Amino acid sequence: AQSVSQHNHHVILSEAASLELGCNYSYGGTVNLFWYVQYPGQHLQLLLKYFSGDPLVKGIKGFEAEFIKSKFSFNLRKPSVQWSDTAEYFCAVSSISSNNDMRFGAGTRLTVKP
Amino acid sequence: DADVTQTPRNRITKTGKRIMLECSQTKGHDRMYWYRQDPGLGLRLIYYSFDVKDINKGEISDGYSVSRQAQAKFSLSLESAIPNQTALYFCATRDRVNTEAFFGQGTRLTVV
């Protein structure tokens, strides 16, 4: 079955540490990939997206993600996290093979200690 | 005003009651989605619609129904609410295939 997997359930980092959150998907064919962030008590907001072209995508607030087609992965990175990055992060996939619906991973909760 | 508006924002209802959650959007998007969010499970797709005449089941449609009254309105109904439908519900819209989704503020539903 088509799915989106996020490996880390809860990540705790100190400020200035580097971040990498994993995302793998099992869809075939062409995919559109997204990372969303949900700050406490708020709705989801787009961090970055990949549709085609350069597999290294830069988003808002210093986040970036790399699409590795051979690994079916779209990992999120940030070189130096801040306390304000504390939030829940969701990977999402949309594909023609799944009727263009949009499916989400289970999310990774990031806690950044000041 | 928000582009995607959900009403109500919070609701407590009793087991067995019928409840409707409403979503309206001003973005002019064709595609609308309903998700529920549960801790540790992320967002799971309930139903989605690509236009007024096109309704599709998502991952967890059992116990739910939807109505696409107009391009801008997409309602989610629980015909007979049960406690395990207690969750945070989000509506989202998308324009075309390769665009991101825009989310409403969410509806927190508690079934007692």
PDB file of N, CA, C and O in Angstrom, chain B residues 30-93:
ATOM      1  N   ASP B  30     -10.346  24.163  -6.815  1.00  0.00           N
ATOM      2  CA  ASP B  30     -11.277  23.088  -7.122  1.00  0.00           C
ATOM      3  C   ASP B  30     -11.215  21.961  -6.098  1.00  0.00           C
ATOM      4  O   ASP B  30     -12.206  21.313  -5.821  1.00  0.00           O
ATOM      5  N   ARG B  31     -10.043  21.705  -5.582  1.00  0.00           N
ATOM      6  CA  ARG B  31      -9.837  20.508  -4.771  1.00  0.00           C
ATOM      7  C   ARG B  31      -9.964  20.833  -3.287  1.00  0.00           C
ATOM      8  O   ARG B  31      -9.347  21.781  -2.799  1.00  0.00           O
ATOM      9  N   MET B  32     -10.757  20.036  -2.600  1.00  0.00           N
ATOM     10  CA  MET B  32     -10.921  20.214  -1.162  1.00  0.00           C
ATOM     11  C   MET B  32     -10.785  18.878  -0.471  1.00  0.00           C
ATOM     12  O   MET B  32     -11.142  17.825  -1.022  1.00  0.00           O
ATOM     13  N   TYR B  33     -10.284  18.911   0.775  1.00  0.00           N
ATOM     14  CA  TYR B  33      -9.929  17.702   1.520  1.00  0.00           C
ATOM     15  C   TYR B  33     -10.384  17.834   2.972  1.00  0.00           C
ATOM     16  O   TYR B  33     -10.383  18.936   3.526  1.00  0.00           O
ATOM     17  N   TRP B  34     -10.719  16.701   3.570  1.00  0.00           N
ATOM     18  CA  TRP B  34     -10.940  16.631   5.013  1.00  0.00           C
ATOM     19  C   TRP B  34      -9.961  15.619   5.612  1.00  0.00           C
ATOM     20  O   TRP B  34      -9.850  14.480   5.135  1.00  0.00           O
ATOM     21  N   TYR B  35      -9.270  16.057   6.664  1.00  0.00           N
ATOM     22  CA  TYR B  35      -8.339  15.220   7.395  1.00  0.00           C
ATOM     23  C   TYR B  35      -8.718  15.217   8.866  1.00  0.00           C
ATOM     24  O   TYR B  35      -9.294  16.177   9.372  1.00  0.00           O
ATOM     25  N   ARG B  36      -8.325  14.147   9.558  1.00  0.00           N
ATOM     26  CA  ARG B  36      -8.352  14.185  11.012  1.00  0.00           C
ATOM     27  C   ARG B  36      -6.934  13.981  11.529  1.00  0.00           C
ATOM     28  O   ARG B  36      -6.140  13.238  10.952  1.00  0.00           O
ATOM     29  N   GLN B  37      -6.637  14.676  12.615  1.00  0.00           N
ATOM     30  CA  GLN B  37      -5.315  14.589  13.228  1.00  0.00           C
ATOM     31  C   GLN B  37      -5.441  13.980  14.608  1.00  0.00           C
ATOM     32  O   GLN B  37      -6.230  14.445  15.445  1.00  0.00           O
ATOM     33  N   ASP B  38      -4.667  12.943  14.843  1.00  0.00           N
ATOM     34  CA  ASP B  38      -4.601  12.286  16.146  1.00  0.00           C
ATOM     35  C   ASP B  38      -3.143  12.205  16.558  1.00  0.00           C
ATOM     36  O   ASP B  38      -2.269  11.960  15.710  1.00  0.00           O
ATOM     37  N   PRO B  39      -2.853  12.378  17.827  1.00  0.00           N
ATOM     38  CA  PRO B  39      -1.452  12.328  18.292  1.00  0.00           C
ATOM     39  C   PRO B  39      -0.780  11.026  17.879  1.00  0.00           C
ATOM     40  O   PRO B  39      -1.312   9.931  18.084  1.00  0.00           O
ATOM     41  N   GLY B  40       0.387  11.152  17.292  1.00  0.00           N
ATOM     42  CA  GLY B  40       1.152   9.981  16.889  1.00  0.00           C
ATOM     43  C   GLY B  40       0.736   9.359  15.578  1.00  0.00           C
ATOM     44  O   GLY B  40       1.419   8.460  15.073  1.00  0.00           O
ATOM     45  N   LEU B  41      -0.373   9.814  15.020  1.00  0.00           N
ATOM     46  CA  LEU B  41      -0.865   9.248  13.761  1.00  0.00           C
ATOM     47  C   LEU B  41      -0.813  10.245  12.619  1.00  0.00           C
ATOM     48  O   LEU B  41      -1.097   9.896  11.472  1.00  0.00           O
ATOM     49  N   GLY B  42      -0.486  11.475  12.907  1.00  0.00           N
ATOM     50  CA  GLY B  42      -0.413  12.480  11.855  1.00  0.00           C
ATOM     51  C   GLY B  42      -1.784  12.840  11.333  1.00  0.00           C
ATOM     52  O   GLY B  42      -2.789  12.756  12.046  1.00  0.00           O
ATOM     53  N   LEU B  43      -1.829  13.237  10.082  1.00  0.00           N
ATOM     54  CA  LEU B  43      -3.088  13.580   9.437  1.00  0.00           C
ATOM     55  C   LEU B  43      -3.507  12.422   8.556  1.00  0.00           C
ATOM     56  O   LEU B  43      -2.726  11.954   7.724  1.00  0.00           O
ATOM     57  N   ARG B  44      -4.729  11.990   8.727  1.00  0.00           N
ATOM     58  CA  ARG B  44      -5.260  10.913   7.892  1.00  0.00           C
ATOM     59  C   ARG B  44      -6.418  11.450   7.051  1.00  0.00           C
ATOM     60  O   ARG B  44      -7.288  12.152   7.558  1.00  0.00           O
ATOM     61  N   LEU B  45      -6.391  11.086   5.786  1.00  0.00           N
ATOM     62  CA  LEU B  45      -7.354  11.612   4.827  1.00  0.00           C
ATOM     63  C   LEU B  45      -8.700  10.900   4.974  1.00  0.00           C
ATOM     64  O   LEU B  45      -8.772   9.670   4.930  1.00  0.00           O
ATOM     65  N   ILE B  46      -9.761  11.682   5.113  1.00  0.00           N
ATOM     66  CA  ILE B  46     -11.099  11.124   5.284  1.00  0.00           C
ATOM     67  C   ILE B  46     -11.816  11.078   3.940  1.00  0.00           C
ATOM     68  O   ILE B  46     -12.247  10.015   3.480  1.00  0.00           O
ATOM     69  N   TYR B  47     -11.973  12.220   3.320  1.00  0.00           N
ATOM     70  CA  TYR B  47     -12.592  12.349   2.002  1.00  0.00           C
ATOM     71  C   TYR B  47     -11.916  13.487   1.264  1.00  0.00           C
ATOM     72  O   TYR B  47     -11.371  14.403   1.877  1.00  0.00           O
ATOM     73  N   TYR B  48     -12.009  13.437  -0.075  1.00  0.00           N
ATOM     74  CA  TYR B  48     -11.556  14.554  -0.862  1.00  0.00           C
ATOM     75  C   TYR B  48     -12.438  14.703  -2.097  1.00  0.00           C
ATOM     76  O   TYR B  48     -13.102  13.756  -2.518  1.00  0.00           O
ATOM     77  N   SER B  49     -12.407  15.911  -2.636  1.00  0.00           N
ATOM     78  CA  SER B  49     -13.305  16.241  -3.748  1.00  0.00           C
ATOM     79  C   SER B  49     -12.541  17.090  -4.757  1.00  0.00           C
ATOM     80  O   SER B  49     -11.880  18.071  -4.370  1.00  0.00           O
ATOM     81  N   PHE B  50     -12.647  16.744  -6.019  1.00  0.00           N
ATOM     82  CA  PHE B  50     -11.960  17.510  -7.052  1.00  0.00           C
ATOM     83  C   PHE B  50     -12.878  18.509  -7.744  1.00  0.00           C
ATOM     84  O   PHE B  50     -12.410  19.407  -8.424  1.00  0.00           O
ATOM     85  N   ASP B  51     -14.169  18.304  -7.629  1.00  0.00           N
ATOM     86  CA  ASP B  51     -15.135  19.321  -8.015  1.00  0.00           C
ATOM     87  C   ASP B  51     -16.485  18.907  -7.428  1.00  0.00           C
ATOM     88  O   ASP B  51     -16.578  17.913  -6.724  1.00  0.00           O
ATOM     89  N   VAL B  52     -17.505  19.672  -7.706  1.00  0.00           N
ATOM     90  CA  VAL B  52     -18.806  19.469  -7.069  1.00  0.00           C
ATOM     91  C   VAL B  52     -19.347  18.061  -7.323  1.00  0.00           C
ATOM     92  O   VAL B  52     -20.013  17.475  -6.468  1.00  0.00           O
ATOM     93  N   LYS B  53     -19.030  17.487  -8.443  1.00  0.00           N
ATOM     94  CA  LYS B  53     -19.581  16.169  -8.785  1.00  0.00           C
ATOM     95  C   LYS B  53     -18.598  15.029  -8.525  1.00  0.00           C
ATOM     96  O   LYS B  53     -18.865  13.876  -8.905  1.00  0.00           O
ATOM     97  N   ASP B  54     -17.486  15.319  -7.927  1.00  0.00           N
ATOM     98  CA  ASP B  54     -16.440  14.311  -7.756  1.00  0.00           C
ATOM     99  C   ASP B  54     -16.057  14.199  -6.286  1.00  0.00           C
ATOM    100  O   ASP B  54     -15.408  15.088  -5.732  1.00  0.00           O
ATOM    101  N   ILE B  55     -16.482  13.102  -5.656  1.00  0.00           N
ATOM    102  CA  ILE B  55     -16.197  12.845  -4.238  1.00  0.00           C
ATOM    103  C   ILE B  55     -15.443  11.525  -4.149  1.00  0.00           C
ATOM    104  O   ILE B  55     -15.837  10.539  -4.785  1.00  0.00           O
ATOM    105  N   ASN B  56     -14.388  11.507  -3.361  1.00  0.00           N
ATOM    106  CA  ASN B  56     -13.570  10.311  -3.240  1.00  0.00           C
ATOM    107  C   ASN B  56     -13.322   9.964  -1.786  1.00  0.00           C
ATOM    108  O   ASN B  56     -13.101  10.866  -0.952  1.00  0.00           O
ATOM    109  N   LYS B  57     -13.330   8.665  -1.490  1.00  0.00           N
ATOM    110  CA  LYS B  57     -13.008   8.224  -0.136  1.00  0.00           C
ATOM    111  C   LYS B  57     -11.508   8.272   0.073  1.00  0.00           C
ATOM    112  O   LYS B  57     -10.719   8.000  -0.827  1.00  0.00           O
ATOM    113  N   GLY B  58     -11.136   8.592   1.309  1.00  0.00           N
ATOM    114  CA  GLY B  58      -9.741   8.573   1.675  1.00  0.00           C
ATOM    115  C   GLY B  58      -9.406   7.326   2.462  1.00  0.00           C
ATOM    116  O   GLY B  58     -10.013   6.275   2.300  1.00  0.00           O
ATOM    117  N   GLU B  59      -8.438   7.455   3.360  1.00  0.00           N
ATOM    118  CA  GLU B  59      -7.964   6.301   4.136  1.00  0.00           C
ATOM    119  C   GLU B  59      -8.975   5.815   5.158  1.00  0.00           C
ATOM    120  O   GLU B  59      -9.054   4.626   5.461  1.00  0.00           O
ATOM    121  N   ILE B  60      -9.746   6.737   5.739  1.00  0.00           N
ATOM    122  CA  ILE B  60     -10.572   6.396   6.898  1.00  0.00           C
ATOM    123  C   ILE B  60     -11.964   6.985   6.771  1.00  0.00           C
ATOM    124  O   ILE B  60     -12.405   7.742   7.605  1.00  0.00           O
ATOM    125  N   SER B  61     -12.693   6.628   5.737  1.00  0.00           N
ATOM    126  CA  SER B  61     -13.989   7.249   5.475  1.00  0.00           C
ATOM    127  C   SER B  61     -15.144   6.629   6.273  1.00  0.00           C
ATOM    128  O   SER B  61     -16.210   7.246   6.375  1.00  0.00           O
ATOM    129  N   ASP B  62     -14.957   5.455   6.835  1.00  0.00           N
ATOM    130  CA  ASP B  62     -16.051   4.810   7.561  1.00  0.00           C
ATOM    131  C   ASP B  62     -16.524   5.678   8.719  1.00  0.00           C
ATOM    132  O   ASP B  62     -15.723   6.159   9.513  1.00  0.00           O
ATOM    133  N   GLY B  63     -17.845   5.868   8.796  1.00  0.00           N
ATOM    134  CA  GLY B  63     -18.420   6.664   9.870  1.00  0.00           C
ATOM    135  C   GLY B  63     -18.566   8.137   9.530  1.00  0.00           C
ATOM    136  O   GLY B  63     -19.086   8.914  10.329  1.00  0.00           O
ATOM    137  N   TYR B  64     -18.096   8.502   8.340  1.00  0.00           N
ATOM    138  CA  TYR B  64     -18.151   9.890   7.876  1.00  0.00           C
ATOM    139  C   TYR B  64     -18.862   9.968   6.525  1.00  0.00           C
ATOM    140  O   TYR B  64     -18.863   9.006   5.770  1.00  0.00           O
ATOM    141  N   SER B  65     -19.421  11.134   6.248  1.00  0.00           N
ATOM    142  CA  SER B  65     -19.933  11.429   4.912  1.00  0.00           C
ATOM    143  C   SER B  65     -19.615  12.883   4.600  1.00  0.00           C
ATOM    144  O   SER B  65     -19.316  13.664   5.513  1.00  0.00           O
ATOM    145  N   VAL B  66     -19.653  13.229   3.333  1.00  0.00           N
ATOM    146  CA  VAL B  66     -19.335  14.596   2.944  1.00  0.00           C
ATOM    147  C   VAL B  66     -20.347  15.101   1.924  1.00  0.00           C
ATOM    148  O   VAL B  66     -21.061  14.322   1.286  1.00  0.00           O
ATOM    149  N   SER B  67     -20.359  16.409   1.791  1.00  0.00           N
ATOM    150  CA  SER B  67     -21.192  17.061   0.788  1.00  0.00           C
ATOM    151  C   SER B  67     -20.422  18.236   0.220  1.00  0.00           C
ATOM    152  O   SER B  67     -19.897  19.059   0.975  1.00  0.00           O
ATOM    153  N   ARG B  68     -20.346  18.301  -1.101  1.00  0.00           N
ATOM    154  CA  ARG B  68     -19.696  19.445  -1.759  1.00  0.00           C
ATOM    155  C   ARG B  68     -20.825  20.290  -2.342  1.00  0.00           C
ATOM    156  O   ARG B  68     -21.301  20.093  -3.451  1.00  0.00           O
ATOM    157  N   GLN B  69     -21.242  21.267  -1.549  1.00  0.00           N
ATOM    158  CA  GLN B  69     -22.427  22.053  -1.917  1.00  0.00           C
ATOM    159  C   GLN B  69     -22.151  23.026  -3.057  1.00  0.00           C
ATOM    160  O   GLN B  69     -23.049  23.414  -3.807  1.00  0.00           O
ATOM    161  N   ALA B  70     -20.910  23.438  -3.143  1.00  0.00           N
ATOM    162  CA  ALA B  70     -20.492  24.400  -4.161  1.00  0.00           C
ATOM    163  C   ALA B  70     -18.978  24.298  -4.240  1.00  0.00           C
ATOM    164  O   ALA B  70     -18.343  23.616  -3.428  1.00  0.00           O
ATOM    165  N   GLN B  71     -18.407  24.964  -5.225  1.00  0.00           N
ATOM    166  CA  GLN B  71     -16.951  24.903  -5.330  1.00  0.00           C
ATOM    167  C   GLN B  71     -16.290  25.350  -4.023  1.00  0.00           C
ATOM    168  O   GLN B  71     -15.264  24.828  -3.616  1.00  0.00           O
ATOM    169  N   ALA B  72     -16.896  26.308  -3.362  1.00  0.00           N
ATOM    170  CA  ALA B  72     -16.274  26.901  -2.185  1.00  0.00           C
ATOM    171  C   ALA B  72     -16.630  26.220  -0.878  1.00  0.00           C
ATOM    172  O   ALA B  72     -16.101  26.595   0.159  1.00  0.00           O
ATOM    173  N   LYS B  73     -17.504  25.240  -0.883  1.00  0.00           N
ATOM    174  CA  LYS B  73     -17.996  24.672   0.384  1.00  0.00           C
ATOM    175  C   LYS B  73     -17.922  23.151   0.373  1.00  0.00           C
ATOM    176  O   LYS B  73     -18.386  22.501  -0.574  1.00  0.00           O
ATOM    177  N   PHE B  74     -17.390  22.613   1.468  1.00  0.00           N
ATOM    178  CA  PHE B  74     -17.210  21.169   1.585  1.00  0.00           C
ATOM    179  C   PHE B  74     -17.468  20.798   3.041  1.00  0.00           C
ATOM    180  O   PHE B  74     -16.702  21.185   3.919  1.00  0.00           O
ATOM    181  N   SER B  75     -18.543  20.066   3.294  1.00  0.00           N
ATOM    182  CA  SER B  75     -18.952  19.758   4.665  1.00  0.00           C
ATOM    183  C   SER B  75     -18.678  18.296   4.994  1.00  0.00           C
ATOM    184  O   SER B  75     -18.842  17.417   4.145  1.00  0.00           O
ATOM    185  N   LEU B  76     -18.333  18.071   6.227  1.00  0.00           N
ATOM    186  CA  LEU B  76     -18.081  16.724   6.749  1.00  0.00           C
ATOM    187  C   LEU B  76     -19.123  16.414   7.800  1.00  0.00           C
ATOM    188  O   LEU B  76     -19.338  17.229   8.700  1.00  0.00           O
ATOM    189  N   SER B  77     -19.761  15.260   7.674  1.00  0.00           N
ATOM    190  CA  SER B  77     -20.790  14.877   8.641  1.00  0.00           C
ATOM    191  C   SER B  77     -20.421  13.587   9.350  1.00  0.00           C
ATOM    192  O   SER B  77     -19.875  12.670   8.736  1.00  0.00           O
ATOM    193  N   LEU B  78     -20.749  13.559  10.618  1.00  0.00           N
ATOM    194  CA  LEU B  78     -20.683  12.338  11.406  1.00  0.00           C
ATOM    195  C   LEU B  78     -22.138  11.987  11.703  1.00  0.00           C
ATOM    196  O   LEU B  78     -22.811  12.702  12.453  1.00  0.00           O
ATOM    197  N   GLU B  79     -22.646  10.930  11.088  1.00  0.00           N
ATOM    198  CA  GLU B  79     -24.077  10.615  11.215  1.00  0.00           C
ATOM    199  C   GLU B  79     -24.459  10.202  12.627  1.00  0.00           C
ATOM    200  O   GLU B  79     -25.527  10.528  13.113  1.00  0.00           O
ATOM    201  N   SER B  80     -23.573   9.483  13.268  1.00  0.00           N
ATOM    202  CA  SER B  80     -23.815   9.034  14.645  1.00  0.00           C
ATOM    203  C   SER B  80     -22.462   9.015  15.345  1.00  0.00           C
ATOM    204  O   SER B  80     -21.728   8.034  15.255  1.00  0.00           O
ATOM    205  N   ALA B  81     -22.145  10.121  15.994  1.00  0.00           N
ATOM    206  CA  ALA B  81     -20.808  10.293  16.548  1.00  0.00           C
ATOM    207  C   ALA B  81     -20.483   9.251  17.623  1.00  0.00           C
ATOM    208  O   ALA B  81     -21.348   8.851  18.408  1.00  0.00           O
ATOM    209  N   ILE B  82     -19.222   8.829  17.630  1.00  0.00           N
ATOM    210  CA  ILE B  82     -18.731   7.903  18.648  1.00  0.00           C
ATOM    211  C   ILE B  82     -17.453   8.481  19.257  1.00  0.00           C
ATOM    212  O   ILE B  82     -16.775   9.294  18.620  1.00  0.00           O
ATOM    213  N   PRO B  83     -17.117   8.073  20.488  1.00  0.00           N
ATOM    214  CA  PRO B  83     -15.964   8.682  21.172  1.00  0.00           C
ATOM    215  C   PRO B  83     -14.642   8.597  20.403  1.00  0.00           C
ATOM    216  O   PRO B  83     -13.831   9.525  20.495  1.00  0.00           O
ATOM    217  N   ASN B  84     -14.412   7.523  19.637  1.00  0.00           N
ATOM    218  CA  ASN B  84     -13.117   7.474  18.938  1.00  0.00           C
ATOM    219  C   ASN B  84     -13.062   8.371  17.708  1.00  0.00           C
ATOM    220  O   ASN B  84     -12.053   8.378  16.980  1.00  0.00           O
ATOM    221  N   GLN B  85     -14.092   9.156  17.504  1.00  0.00           N
ATOM    222  CA  GLN B  85     -14.028  10.209  16.498  1.00  0.00           C
ATOM    223  C   GLN B  85     -13.608  11.545  17.102  1.00  0.00           C
ATOM    224  O   GLN B  85     -13.564  12.566  16.411  1.00  0.00           O
ATOM    225  N   THR B  86     -13.308  11.514  18.374  1.00  0.00           N
ATOM    226  CA  THR B  86     -12.718  12.683  19.021  1.00  0.00           C
ATOM    227  C   THR B  86     -11.352  12.944  18.395  1.00  0.00           C
ATOM    228  O   THR B  86     -10.485  12.070  18.400  1.00  0.00           O
ATOM    229  N   ALA B  87     -11.180  14.130  17.837  1.00  0.00           N
ATOM    230  CA  ALA B  87      -9.946  14.443  17.117  1.00  0.00           C
ATOM    231  C   ALA B  87      -9.967  15.910  16.707  1.00  0.00           C
ATOM    232  O   ALA B  87     -10.953  16.623  16.900  1.00  0.00           O
ATOM    233  N   LEU B  88      -8.864  16.318  16.096  1.00  0.00           N
ATOM    234  CA  LEU B  88      -8.770  17.635  15.473  1.00  0.00           C
ATOM    235  C   LEU B  88      -8.979  17.427  13.978  1.00  0.00           C
ATOM    236  O   LEU B  88      -8.292  16.605  13.359  1.00  0.00           O
ATOM    237  N   TYR B  89      -9.926  18.133  13.411  1.00  0.00           N
ATOM    238  CA  TYR B  89     -10.269  17.968  11.997  1.00  0.00           C
ATOM    239  C   TYR B  89      -9.815  19.190  11.200  1.00  0.00           C
ATOM    240  O   TYR B  89     -10.064  20.332  11.610  1.00  0.00           O
ATOM    241  N   PHE B  90      -9.175  18.913  10.089  1.00  0.00           N
ATOM    242  CA  PHE B  90      -8.707  19.990   9.218  1.00  0.00           C
ATOM    243  C   PHE B  90      -9.307  19.856   7.829  1.00  0.00           C
ATOM    244  O   PHE B  90      -9.375  18.768   7.269  1.00  0.00           O
ATOM    245  N   CYS B  91      -9.673  20.994   7.289  1.00  0.00           N
ATOM    246  CA  CYS B  91     -10.061  21.108   5.897  1.00  0.00           C
ATOM    247  C   CYS B  91      -8.889  21.731   5.143  1.00  0.00           C
ATOM    248  O   CYS B  91      -8.155  22.556   5.693  1.00  0.00           O
ATOM    249  N   ALA B  92      -8.709  21.317   3.896  1.00  0.00           N
ATOM    250  CA  ALA B  92      -7.628  21.878   3.080  1.00  0.00           C
ATOM    251  C   ALA B  92      -8.098  22.040   1.650  1.00  0.00           C
ATOM    252  O   ALA B  92      -9.020  21.344   1.205  1.00  0.00           O
ATOM    253  N   THR B  93      -7.465  22.954   0.938  1.00  0.00           N
ATOM    254  CA  THR B  93      -7.779  23.153  -0.474  1.00  0.00           C
ATOM    255  C   THR B  93      -6.497  23.130  -1.296  1.00  0.00           C
ATOM    256  O   THR B  93      -5.408  23.437  -0.800  1.00  0.00           O
TER     257      THR B  93
END
